[in-house]
Amino acid sequence: MSANTVPGHLSSKEFIELEEKYGAHNYHPLDIVIDRAEGCWVYDVEGKKYLDCLSSYSALNQGHCHPRILDTLKQQAEKVTLTSRAFRNNQLPLLYKKLHEISGLTRSVPMNSGAEAVETAVKLARKWGYKVKGIPENQAEIIVFENNFHGRTITIVSFSTEHQYRDGFGPFTAGFKVVPYNDVEAVKNAITPNTCAVLMEPIQAEAGILIPKDGYIKQVADLCKQNNVLFMADEIQTGLGRTGKMFAFQHEGIQPDVIIVGKALSGGFYPVSAVMANDEVMGVFHPGDHGSTYGGNPLGCAVACTALDVLHEENLVERSATLGKKFLNELRNINSTRIVEVRGRGLLIGIELNTKARPFCEALKEEGVLCKETHDYVIRFAPPLVISEADLNWAYERIKKVIESFS
Ligand SMILES: *Cc1c(COP(=O)(O)O)cnc(C)c1O
């Protein structure tokens, strides 16, 4: 390390050395050390500028450091930040109302991370299964899908099909049935009288932007209805405008019984997640059944309210639809023997390669475009929805150059 130890004055290389020395090695980041960011652009500690085409896995739909959300954060931070749910605060009710307005569902429960919200949905579905549907004690089953990603807690990795996510973490939570994605018959065959819910990502983003065939989600939702099973949509990554609709399930015109959101709910400022459901389902939660110290805190709620306002007022859902369509068509024109498929919906786009995607992401970083491989062979592009057409073109030129250079 250099003699200069003022934290802000270390070089990227020195920050990376510190991180590698003192941090747990549970991530393998690209070697860019971000110092500040604005909108779609991030700057490393040497001042080099990059276009963010990952948006922290869609947590930054509103762009980095959105000035309106920042104002809210500052103002609320000066008033009150945490009350705990032992007392009420004047921000949580406003968030409840907004979540109702975007989802059509009557009630919600606030949590912090996405994984916590998924855990909450699992608890909710089980309790509904026992108390409303009448499933015998400890027999409730939840149907999930191959290649799912719902987070990293023990219960959630219990139903992951990714070897590494489970390896070394047993014993696991029982009560989940895994079926192939994009296969209606498989769901039909898996449903039993003890099934309380189906938990689905409307697009499997982590698995490589896997988009099911048209009609699939609707057919699964119909099956759920016919069998008195809750249809639970994990919209943590696909929700809040990312795919060109407020929620990805809206591409099929359905209404889930339970909707899970996180990530962009707070526009990157603060962890806020939520689970939404109607009275019959949410009614199974009574005081003491579930909770979180920070869940529903006024700072997070105020930030989330403004993050949702920004989505509406800046027409980010429509922007995602129009810009996404255009970008997808452009990317499909790239001519390369390396490309297997370019697929996407809105500004959630994957380029599947016939070779490892990591070197492409490293090369794109050198060109000033930040994106990340997902599951080895897919490059995911998910820029902030506030991105301008000019910036998207700027990215396109560089993506084209890099992919062609590998051909
Ligand atoms: C990111 C993500 C989660 C987990 O969210 P965390 O905030 O990282 O716990 C769950 N489901 C989906 C679909 C996600 O993309």
Short mmCIF file of C-alpha atoms and ligand atoms in Angstrom, two decimals:
data_model
loop_
_atom_site.label_atom_id
_atom_site.label_comp_id
_atom_site.label_asym_id
_atom_site.label_seq_id
_atom_site.Cartn_x
_atom_site.Cartn_y
_atom_site.Cartn_z
CA MET A 1 0.00 0.00 0.00
CA SER A 2 1.22 3.53 -0.73
CA ALA A 3 2.19 5.99 1.99
CA ASN A 4 -0.94 7.92 1.18
CA THR A 5 -3.61 6.38 3.37
CA VAL A 6 -6.37 8.97 3.09
CA PRO A 7 -9.21 6.62 2.09
CA GLY A 8 -10.55 8.79 -0.71
CA HIS A 9 -7.09 9.04 -2.26
CA LEU A 10 -6.29 5.39 -2.77
CA SER A 11 -6.01 4.10 -6.32
CA SER A 12 -8.38 1.53 -7.79
CA LYS A 13 -5.63 -1.06 -7.47
CA GLU A 14 -5.18 -0.27 -3.76
CA PHE A 15 -8.91 -0.45 -3.07
CA ILE A 16 -9.05 -3.81 -4.80
CA GLU A 17 -6.13 -5.09 -2.72
CA LEU A 18 -7.86 -3.97 0.48
CA GLU A 19 -11.09 -5.60 -0.55
CA GLU A 20 -9.42 -8.86 -1.48
CA LYS A 21 -7.44 -8.87 1.74
CA TYR A 22 -10.22 -8.13 4.24
CA GLY A 23 -13.46 -9.08 2.54
CA ALA A 24 -15.18 -12.43 2.23
CA HIS A 25 -14.65 -13.72 -1.29
CA ASN A 26 -18.31 -14.41 -2.03
CA TYR A 27 -18.32 -12.27 -5.19
CA HIS A 28 -16.15 -11.99 -8.29
CA PRO A 29 -16.70 -8.38 -9.37
CA LEU A 30 -15.31 -6.71 -12.46
CA ASP A 31 -12.31 -4.65 -11.42
CA ILE A 32 -13.86 -1.22 -11.51
CA VAL A 33 -13.94 0.74 -8.26
CA ILE A 34 -16.86 3.14 -8.44
CA ASP A 35 -16.51 6.45 -6.67
CA ARG A 36 -19.63 8.31 -7.82
CA ALA A 37 -22.51 8.05 -10.22
CA GLU A 38 -25.26 10.08 -11.83
CA GLY A 39 -28.12 8.83 -14.01
CA CYS A 40 -26.71 6.11 -16.24
CA TRP A 41 -23.08 7.01 -15.74
CA VAL A 42 -20.62 5.90 -13.08
CA TYR A 43 -17.10 7.19 -12.44
CA ASP A 44 -14.21 5.19 -11.03
CA VAL A 45 -11.75 6.57 -8.49
CA GLU A 46 -9.45 7.70 -11.31
CA GLY A 47 -12.34 9.65 -12.83
CA LYS A 48 -12.91 7.36 -15.83
CA LYS A 49 -16.54 7.27 -16.89
CA TYR A 50 -18.62 4.19 -17.72
CA LEU A 51 -22.18 3.60 -18.87
CA ASP A 52 -23.99 1.36 -16.39
CA CYS A 53 -25.83 -1.34 -18.34
CA LEU A 54 -26.58 -3.52 -15.33
CA SER A 55 -28.35 -1.09 -12.97
CA SER A 56 -27.43 -3.22 -9.96
CA TYR A 57 -29.59 -6.03 -11.29
CA SER A 58 -32.46 -3.64 -11.99
CA ALA A 59 -32.42 -1.89 -8.62
CA LEU A 60 -31.56 1.36 -10.42
CA ASN A 61 -34.44 1.66 -12.87
CA GLN A 62 -34.68 5.37 -11.92
CA GLY A 63 -30.93 5.86 -12.52
CA HIS A 64 -28.15 6.53 -10.02
CA CYS A 65 -28.69 9.19 -7.37
CA HIS A 66 -31.94 10.44 -8.82
CA PRO A 67 -32.18 14.05 -7.56
CA ARG A 68 -35.81 13.79 -6.46
CA ILE A 69 -35.28 10.59 -4.53
CA LEU A 70 -32.13 12.09 -3.05
CA ASP A 71 -34.11 15.12 -1.85
CA THR A 72 -36.66 12.87 -0.20
CA LEU A 73 -33.91 10.85 1.44
CA LYS A 74 -32.28 13.97 2.86
CA GLN A 75 -35.51 15.55 4.03
CA GLN A 76 -36.80 12.38 5.67
CA ALA A 77 -33.40 11.62 7.23
CA GLU A 78 -33.60 14.96 9.03
CA LYS A 79 -37.06 14.22 10.39
CA VAL A 80 -37.23 10.60 11.53
CA THR A 81 -35.61 7.46 10.12
CA LEU A 82 -36.75 4.57 12.28
CA THR A 83 -39.74 4.10 14.51
CA SER A 84 -39.94 0.28 14.51
CA ARG A 85 -43.40 -1.15 14.09
CA ALA A 86 -43.96 -0.78 17.81
CA PHE A 87 -45.23 2.67 16.81
CA ARG A 88 -46.78 4.03 13.64
CA ASN A 89 -45.17 6.52 11.29
CA ASN A 90 -46.58 8.90 8.70
CA GLN A 91 -44.77 7.41 5.66
CA LEU A 92 -45.74 3.72 5.72
CA PRO A 93 -49.46 4.34 5.06
CA LEU A 94 -48.55 6.38 1.97
CA LEU A 95 -46.40 3.54 0.63
CA TYR A 96 -49.19 1.01 1.34
CA LYS A 97 -51.57 3.12 -0.74
CA LYS A 98 -49.13 3.41 -3.65
CA LEU A 99 -48.45 -0.33 -3.64
CA HIS A 100 -52.19 -0.93 -3.76
CA GLU A 101 -52.51 1.48 -6.69
CA ILE A 102 -49.80 -0.18 -8.80
CA SER A 103 -50.81 -3.77 -8.01
CA GLY A 104 -54.58 -3.73 -7.56
CA LEU A 105 -54.01 -5.88 -4.46
CA THR A 106 -55.47 -4.57 -1.24
CA ARG A 107 -52.67 -4.98 1.29
CA SER A 108 -48.91 -5.26 1.59
CA VAL A 109 -46.23 -6.08 4.10
CA PRO A 110 -42.97 -4.12 4.00
CA MET A 111 -39.58 -5.79 4.33
CA ASN A 112 -36.01 -4.85 3.41
CA SER A 113 -34.24 -7.20 1.02
CA GLY A 114 -35.69 -9.22 -1.82
CA ALA A 115 -34.87 -12.50 -0.13
CA GLU A 116 -36.76 -11.41 2.99
CA ALA A 117 -39.78 -10.58 0.88
CA VAL A 118 -39.64 -14.02 -0.76
CA GLU A 119 -39.40 -15.62 2.70
CA THR A 120 -42.39 -13.54 3.72
CA ALA A 121 -44.36 -14.76 0.69
CA VAL A 122 -43.47 -18.37 1.54
CA LYS A 123 -44.69 -17.91 5.11
CA LEU A 124 -47.83 -16.18 3.89
CA ALA A 125 -48.62 -18.95 1.39
CA ARG A 126 -48.09 -21.70 3.94
CA LYS A 127 -50.20 -20.02 6.57
CA TRP A 128 -52.96 -19.40 4.03
CA GLY A 129 -52.68 -23.07 3.05
CA TYR A 130 -53.28 -24.22 6.62
CA LYS A 131 -55.74 -21.61 7.86
CA VAL A 132 -57.84 -20.98 4.75
CA LYS A 133 -57.37 -23.86 2.34
CA GLY A 134 -57.29 -26.45 5.15
CA ILE A 135 -54.08 -28.30 4.29
CA PRO A 136 -53.09 -30.72 7.12
CA GLU A 137 -50.39 -29.40 9.44
CA ASN A 138 -46.84 -29.42 8.03
CA GLN A 139 -47.97 -30.82 4.69
CA ALA A 140 -48.03 -27.64 2.61
CA GLU A 141 -46.17 -27.73 -0.69
CA ILE A 142 -45.00 -24.87 -2.87
CA ILE A 143 -44.22 -25.45 -6.55
CA VAL A 144 -41.11 -23.72 -7.88
CA PHE A 145 -39.13 -23.93 -11.11
CA GLU A 146 -35.83 -25.26 -12.38
CA ASN A 147 -33.20 -22.52 -12.69
CA ASN A 148 -35.13 -20.24 -10.34
CA PHE A 149 -33.47 -17.41 -8.49
CA HIS A 150 -35.26 -16.02 -5.46
CA GLY A 151 -32.39 -15.08 -3.14
CA ARG A 152 -29.88 -16.67 -0.82
CA THR A 153 -31.39 -17.62 2.52
CA ILE A 154 -31.37 -21.25 3.65
CA THR A 155 -35.03 -21.75 2.79
CA ILE A 156 -34.65 -20.13 -0.61
CA VAL A 157 -31.52 -22.07 -1.58
CA SER A 158 -33.37 -25.18 -0.39
CA PHE A 159 -35.36 -25.02 -3.62
CA SER A 160 -32.60 -23.74 -5.89
CA THR A 161 -31.43 -26.08 -8.66
CA GLU A 162 -28.04 -24.36 -8.81
CA HIS A 163 -25.50 -26.76 -7.29
CA GLN A 164 -23.22 -23.99 -6.00
CA TYR A 165 -26.03 -22.14 -4.21
CA ARG A 166 -26.71 -25.24 -2.09
CA ASP A 167 -23.30 -26.87 -1.82
CA GLY A 168 -22.25 -26.94 1.82
CA PHE A 169 -25.39 -25.28 3.18
CA GLY A 170 -27.64 -28.18 4.17
CA PRO A 171 -29.77 -29.35 5.88
CA PHE A 172 -32.47 -27.71 3.79
CA THR A 173 -36.06 -26.64 4.26
CA ALA A 174 -38.63 -29.18 3.04
CA GLY A 175 -41.93 -28.48 1.31
CA PHE A 176 -40.91 -27.42 -2.20
CA LYS A 177 -41.48 -29.22 -5.48
CA VAL A 178 -39.29 -28.24 -8.40
CA VAL A 179 -40.68 -28.55 -11.94
CA PRO A 180 -39.32 -27.53 -15.35
CA TYR A 181 -39.98 -23.92 -16.39
CA ASN A 182 -42.09 -23.24 -19.46
CA ASP A 183 -43.97 -26.55 -19.16
CA VAL A 184 -47.64 -26.26 -18.17
CA GLU A 185 -48.18 -30.02 -17.89
CA ALA A 186 -45.40 -30.25 -15.32
CA VAL A 187 -47.21 -27.79 -13.07
CA LYS A 188 -50.50 -29.59 -13.58
CA ASN A 189 -48.93 -32.91 -12.60
CA ALA A 190 -47.20 -31.44 -9.56
CA ILE A 191 -50.33 -29.93 -8.00
CA THR A 192 -51.79 -31.96 -5.14
CA PRO A 193 -54.46 -31.12 -2.55
CA ASN A 194 -51.55 -29.97 -0.35
CA THR A 195 -50.23 -27.42 -2.84
CA CYS A 196 -50.62 -23.93 -1.38
CA ALA A 197 -48.74 -21.90 -3.99
CA VAL A 198 -46.77 -21.66 -7.20
CA LEU A 199 -43.81 -19.26 -6.93
CA MET A 200 -42.64 -17.99 -10.30
CA GLU A 201 -40.39 -15.44 -11.95
CA PRO A 202 -42.33 -14.20 -15.01
CA ILE A 203 -38.94 -14.03 -16.76
CA GLN A 204 -36.02 -16.00 -15.32
CA ALA A 205 -33.49 -13.19 -15.31
CA GLU A 206 -30.60 -14.69 -13.35
CA ALA A 207 -30.93 -17.93 -15.30
CA GLY A 208 -30.09 -15.99 -18.46
CA ILE A 209 -33.15 -13.87 -19.35
CA LEU A 210 -35.29 -16.94 -20.05
CA ILE A 211 -38.63 -15.76 -21.41
CA PRO A 212 -41.39 -18.39 -21.34
CA LYS A 213 -43.56 -18.95 -24.39
CA ASP A 214 -46.61 -16.75 -24.86
CA GLY A 215 -49.58 -17.96 -22.85
CA TYR A 216 -47.54 -20.00 -20.38
CA ILE A 217 -47.90 -17.67 -17.42
CA LYS A 218 -51.62 -17.29 -18.06
CA GLN A 219 -52.06 -21.07 -18.25
CA VAL A 220 -50.20 -21.57 -14.98
CA ALA A 221 -52.22 -18.80 -13.33
CA ASP A 222 -55.45 -20.46 -14.59
CA LEU A 223 -54.32 -23.83 -13.22
CA CYS A 224 -53.73 -22.17 -9.87
CA LYS A 225 -57.20 -20.67 -9.88
CA GLN A 226 -58.85 -24.00 -10.78
CA ASN A 227 -57.00 -25.78 -7.97
CA ASN A 228 -57.26 -23.14 -5.25
CA VAL A 229 -53.51 -22.55 -5.33
CA LEU A 230 -51.92 -19.10 -4.90
CA PHE A 231 -50.04 -17.76 -7.89
CA MET A 232 -47.08 -15.79 -6.52
CA ALA A 233 -45.05 -13.63 -8.92
CA ASP A 234 -41.50 -12.75 -7.95
CA GLU A 235 -41.22 -9.35 -9.67
CA ILE A 236 -38.16 -8.26 -7.71
CA GLN A 237 -36.08 -7.96 -10.89
CA THR A 238 -38.71 -7.89 -13.64
CA GLY A 239 -41.10 -5.48 -11.91
CA LEU A 240 -41.40 -1.71 -11.73
CA GLY A 241 -41.04 -1.04 -15.43
CA ARG A 242 -38.06 -3.18 -16.31
CA THR A 243 -39.77 -5.23 -19.03
CA GLY A 244 -41.89 -2.44 -20.52
CA LYS A 245 -44.89 -2.98 -18.23
CA MET A 246 -45.19 -2.10 -14.57
CA PHE A 247 -45.03 -5.86 -13.89
CA ALA A 248 -43.85 -8.56 -16.29
CA PHE A 249 -46.97 -10.70 -15.66
CA GLN A 250 -49.03 -7.91 -17.25
CA HIS A 251 -47.72 -9.02 -20.64
CA GLU A 252 -50.18 -11.90 -20.15
CA GLY A 253 -52.99 -9.89 -18.62
CA ILE A 254 -53.17 -11.90 -15.41
CA GLN A 255 -53.55 -10.90 -11.76
CA PRO A 256 -51.36 -12.87 -9.33
CA ASP A 257 -52.56 -13.57 -5.80
CA VAL A 258 -49.22 -12.46 -4.39
CA ILE A 259 -46.69 -10.01 -5.89
CA ILE A 260 -43.16 -9.63 -4.53
CA VAL A 261 -41.14 -6.47 -5.22
CA GLY A 262 -37.77 -5.14 -4.10
CA LYS A 263 -34.75 -3.75 -5.95
CA ALA A 264 -36.07 -0.68 -7.87
CA LEU A 265 -38.75 -0.07 -5.25
CA SER A 266 -36.27 2.32 -3.66
CA GLY A 267 -34.38 3.37 -6.79
CA GLY A 268 -31.06 2.21 -5.39
CA PHE A 269 -31.05 4.33 -2.25
CA TYR A 270 -32.05 1.99 0.49
CA PRO A 271 -33.19 -1.63 0.79
CA VAL A 272 -36.98 -1.74 0.62
CA SER A 273 -39.06 -4.73 -0.44
CA ALA A 274 -42.71 -5.66 -0.14
CA VAL A 275 -45.20 -8.47 -0.57
CA MET A 276 -48.68 -7.62 -1.81
CA ALA A 277 -51.86 -9.70 -1.57
CA ASN A 278 -55.61 -9.41 -1.13
CA ASP A 279 -57.45 -9.50 2.19
CA GLU A 280 -58.14 -13.23 2.14
CA VAL A 281 -54.44 -14.02 1.94
CA MET A 282 -52.93 -11.16 3.93
CA GLY A 283 -55.60 -11.67 6.56
CA VAL A 284 -53.78 -14.73 7.87
CA PHE A 285 -51.05 -12.51 9.34
CA HIS A 286 -51.88 -11.41 12.87
CA PRO A 287 -49.81 -9.25 15.23
CA GLY A 288 -46.65 -11.15 16.11
CA ASP A 289 -46.79 -13.60 13.19
CA HIS A 290 -44.10 -11.87 11.17
CA GLY A 291 -42.04 -8.71 11.20
CA SER A 292 -38.78 -6.86 10.78
CA THR A 293 -37.20 -4.07 12.83
CA TYR A 294 -36.40 -1.95 9.79
CA GLY A 295 -39.32 -3.14 7.66
CA GLY A 296 -41.65 -0.22 6.99
CA ASN A 297 -39.29 2.37 8.43
CA PRO A 298 -40.18 5.96 7.49
CA LEU A 299 -36.91 6.62 5.66
CA GLY A 300 -37.31 3.59 3.40
CA CYS A 301 -41.02 4.27 2.87
CA ALA A 302 -40.47 7.91 1.93
CA VAL A 303 -37.73 6.91 -0.50
CA ALA A 304 -39.91 4.17 -2.02
CA CYS A 305 -42.86 6.56 -2.46
CA THR A 306 -40.71 9.00 -4.41
CA ALA A 307 -39.05 6.16 -6.37
CA LEU A 308 -42.55 5.08 -7.50
CA ASP A 309 -43.52 8.69 -8.30
CA VAL A 310 -40.43 8.99 -10.51
CA LEU A 311 -41.42 5.84 -12.41
CA HIS A 312 -44.80 7.41 -13.21
CA GLU A 313 -43.80 11.00 -13.79
CA GLU A 314 -40.88 10.20 -16.06
CA ASN A 315 -42.87 7.58 -17.98
CA LEU A 316 -40.18 5.03 -17.31
CA VAL A 317 -42.43 2.06 -18.03
CA GLU A 318 -43.17 3.33 -21.55
CA ARG A 319 -39.54 4.32 -22.07
CA SER A 320 -38.50 0.80 -21.20
CA ALA A 321 -40.94 -0.59 -23.78
CA THR A 322 -39.96 1.70 -26.65
CA LEU A 323 -36.22 1.92 -26.03
CA GLY A 324 -36.06 -1.79 -25.28
CA LYS A 325 -37.71 -2.72 -28.54
CA LYS A 326 -35.33 -0.52 -30.49
CA PHE A 327 -32.22 -1.72 -28.66
CA LEU A 328 -33.23 -5.36 -29.03
CA ASN A 329 -33.64 -4.94 -32.80
CA GLU A 330 -30.26 -3.26 -33.07
CA LEU A 331 -28.54 -5.96 -31.06
CA ARG A 332 -30.15 -8.60 -33.27
CA ASN A 333 -28.38 -7.01 -36.24
CA ILE A 334 -24.95 -7.71 -34.83
CA ASN A 335 -23.38 -10.30 -37.04
CA SER A 336 -21.27 -12.76 -35.07
CA THR A 337 -20.67 -16.48 -35.02
CA ARG A 338 -20.46 -16.13 -31.21
CA ILE A 339 -24.13 -15.20 -30.78
CA VAL A 340 -26.66 -17.97 -30.17
CA GLU A 341 -29.65 -15.74 -29.44
CA VAL A 342 -30.54 -12.18 -28.52
CA ARG A 343 -33.70 -12.03 -26.42
CA GLY A 344 -35.43 -9.60 -24.15
CA ARG A 345 -38.47 -7.71 -23.08
CA GLY A 346 -38.30 -3.98 -22.45
CA LEU A 347 -34.85 -3.06 -21.22
CA LEU A 348 -34.12 -6.53 -19.86
CA ILE A 349 -32.03 -8.07 -22.59
CA GLY A 350 -29.72 -11.08 -22.80
CA ILE A 351 -27.23 -12.02 -25.47
CA GLU A 352 -26.56 -15.74 -25.32
CA LEU A 353 -23.15 -16.74 -26.61
CA ASN A 354 -21.64 -20.08 -27.53
CA THR A 355 -18.64 -19.20 -25.40
CA LYS A 356 -18.05 -17.80 -21.90
CA ALA A 357 -19.45 -14.31 -21.51
CA ARG A 358 -16.99 -13.06 -18.90
CA PRO A 359 -14.23 -12.02 -21.37
CA PHE A 360 -16.83 -10.02 -23.31
CA CYS A 361 -17.84 -8.19 -20.13
CA GLU A 362 -14.18 -7.48 -19.33
CA ALA A 363 -13.65 -6.12 -22.86
CA LEU A 364 -16.84 -4.04 -22.67
CA LYS A 365 -15.62 -2.56 -19.42
CA GLU A 366 -12.44 -1.42 -21.17
CA GLU A 367 -14.70 0.26 -23.74
CA GLY A 368 -16.64 2.01 -20.97
CA VAL A 369 -19.75 -0.20 -20.91
CA LEU A 370 -20.58 -1.99 -17.66
CA CYS A 371 -22.51 -5.21 -17.81
CA LYS A 372 -22.22 -8.61 -16.25
CA GLU A 373 -22.40 -12.18 -17.40
CA THR A 374 -25.16 -14.30 -15.95
CA HIS A 375 -24.78 -18.04 -15.84
CA ASP A 376 -21.60 -18.16 -17.87
CA TYR A 377 -22.93 -17.81 -21.41
CA VAL A 378 -25.29 -14.84 -21.29
CA ILE A 379 -24.48 -11.13 -21.17
CA ARG A 380 -27.27 -9.23 -19.47
CA PHE A 381 -28.09 -5.66 -20.52
CA ALA A 382 -30.39 -3.82 -18.15
CA PRO A 383 -29.52 -0.10 -18.21
CA PRO A 384 -31.39 2.40 -16.03
CA LEU A 385 -34.76 3.18 -17.63
CA VAL A 386 -33.87 6.88 -17.66
CA ILE A 387 -31.20 6.20 -20.29
CA SER A 388 -31.31 8.50 -23.34
CA GLU A 389 -31.48 7.17 -26.85
CA ALA A 390 -28.09 8.74 -27.56
CA ASP A 391 -26.48 6.91 -24.64
CA LEU A 392 -28.09 3.66 -25.72
CA ASN A 393 -26.62 4.16 -29.20
CA TRP A 394 -23.26 4.87 -27.63
CA ALA A 395 -23.51 1.53 -25.81
CA TYR A 396 -24.66 -0.25 -28.95
CA GLU A 397 -21.62 0.88 -30.98
CA ARG A 398 -19.29 -0.47 -28.31
CA ILE A 399 -21.17 -3.73 -27.82
CA LYS A 400 -21.11 -4.33 -31.57
CA LYS A 401 -17.38 -3.57 -31.74
CA VAL A 402 -16.52 -5.88 -28.85
CA ILE A 403 -18.67 -8.82 -29.99
CA GLU A 404 -17.38 -8.55 -33.54
CA SER A 405 -13.81 -8.45 -32.28
CA PHE A 406 -14.34 -11.88 -30.71
CA SER A 407 -15.75 -13.43 -33.88
C1 LIG B 1 -32.41 -10.08 -6.69
C2 LIG B 1 -33.53 -11.04 -6.64
C3 LIG B 1 -33.97 -11.59 -5.43
C4 LIG B 1 -33.25 -11.36 -4.12
O1 LIG B 1 -33.18 -10.02 -3.77
P1 LIG B 1 -32.09 -9.54 -2.67
O2 LIG B 1 -32.44 -8.13 -2.41
O3 LIG B 1 -30.74 -9.71 -3.33
O4 LIG B 1 -32.23 -10.43 -1.49
C5 LIG B 1 -35.07 -12.42 -5.46
N1 LIG B 1 -35.71 -12.70 -6.60
C6 LIG B 1 -35.31 -12.19 -7.79
C7 LIG B 1 -36.08 -12.54 -9.03
C8 LIG B 1 -34.20 -11.37 -7.86
O5 LIG B 1 -33.78 -10.89 -9.02
#
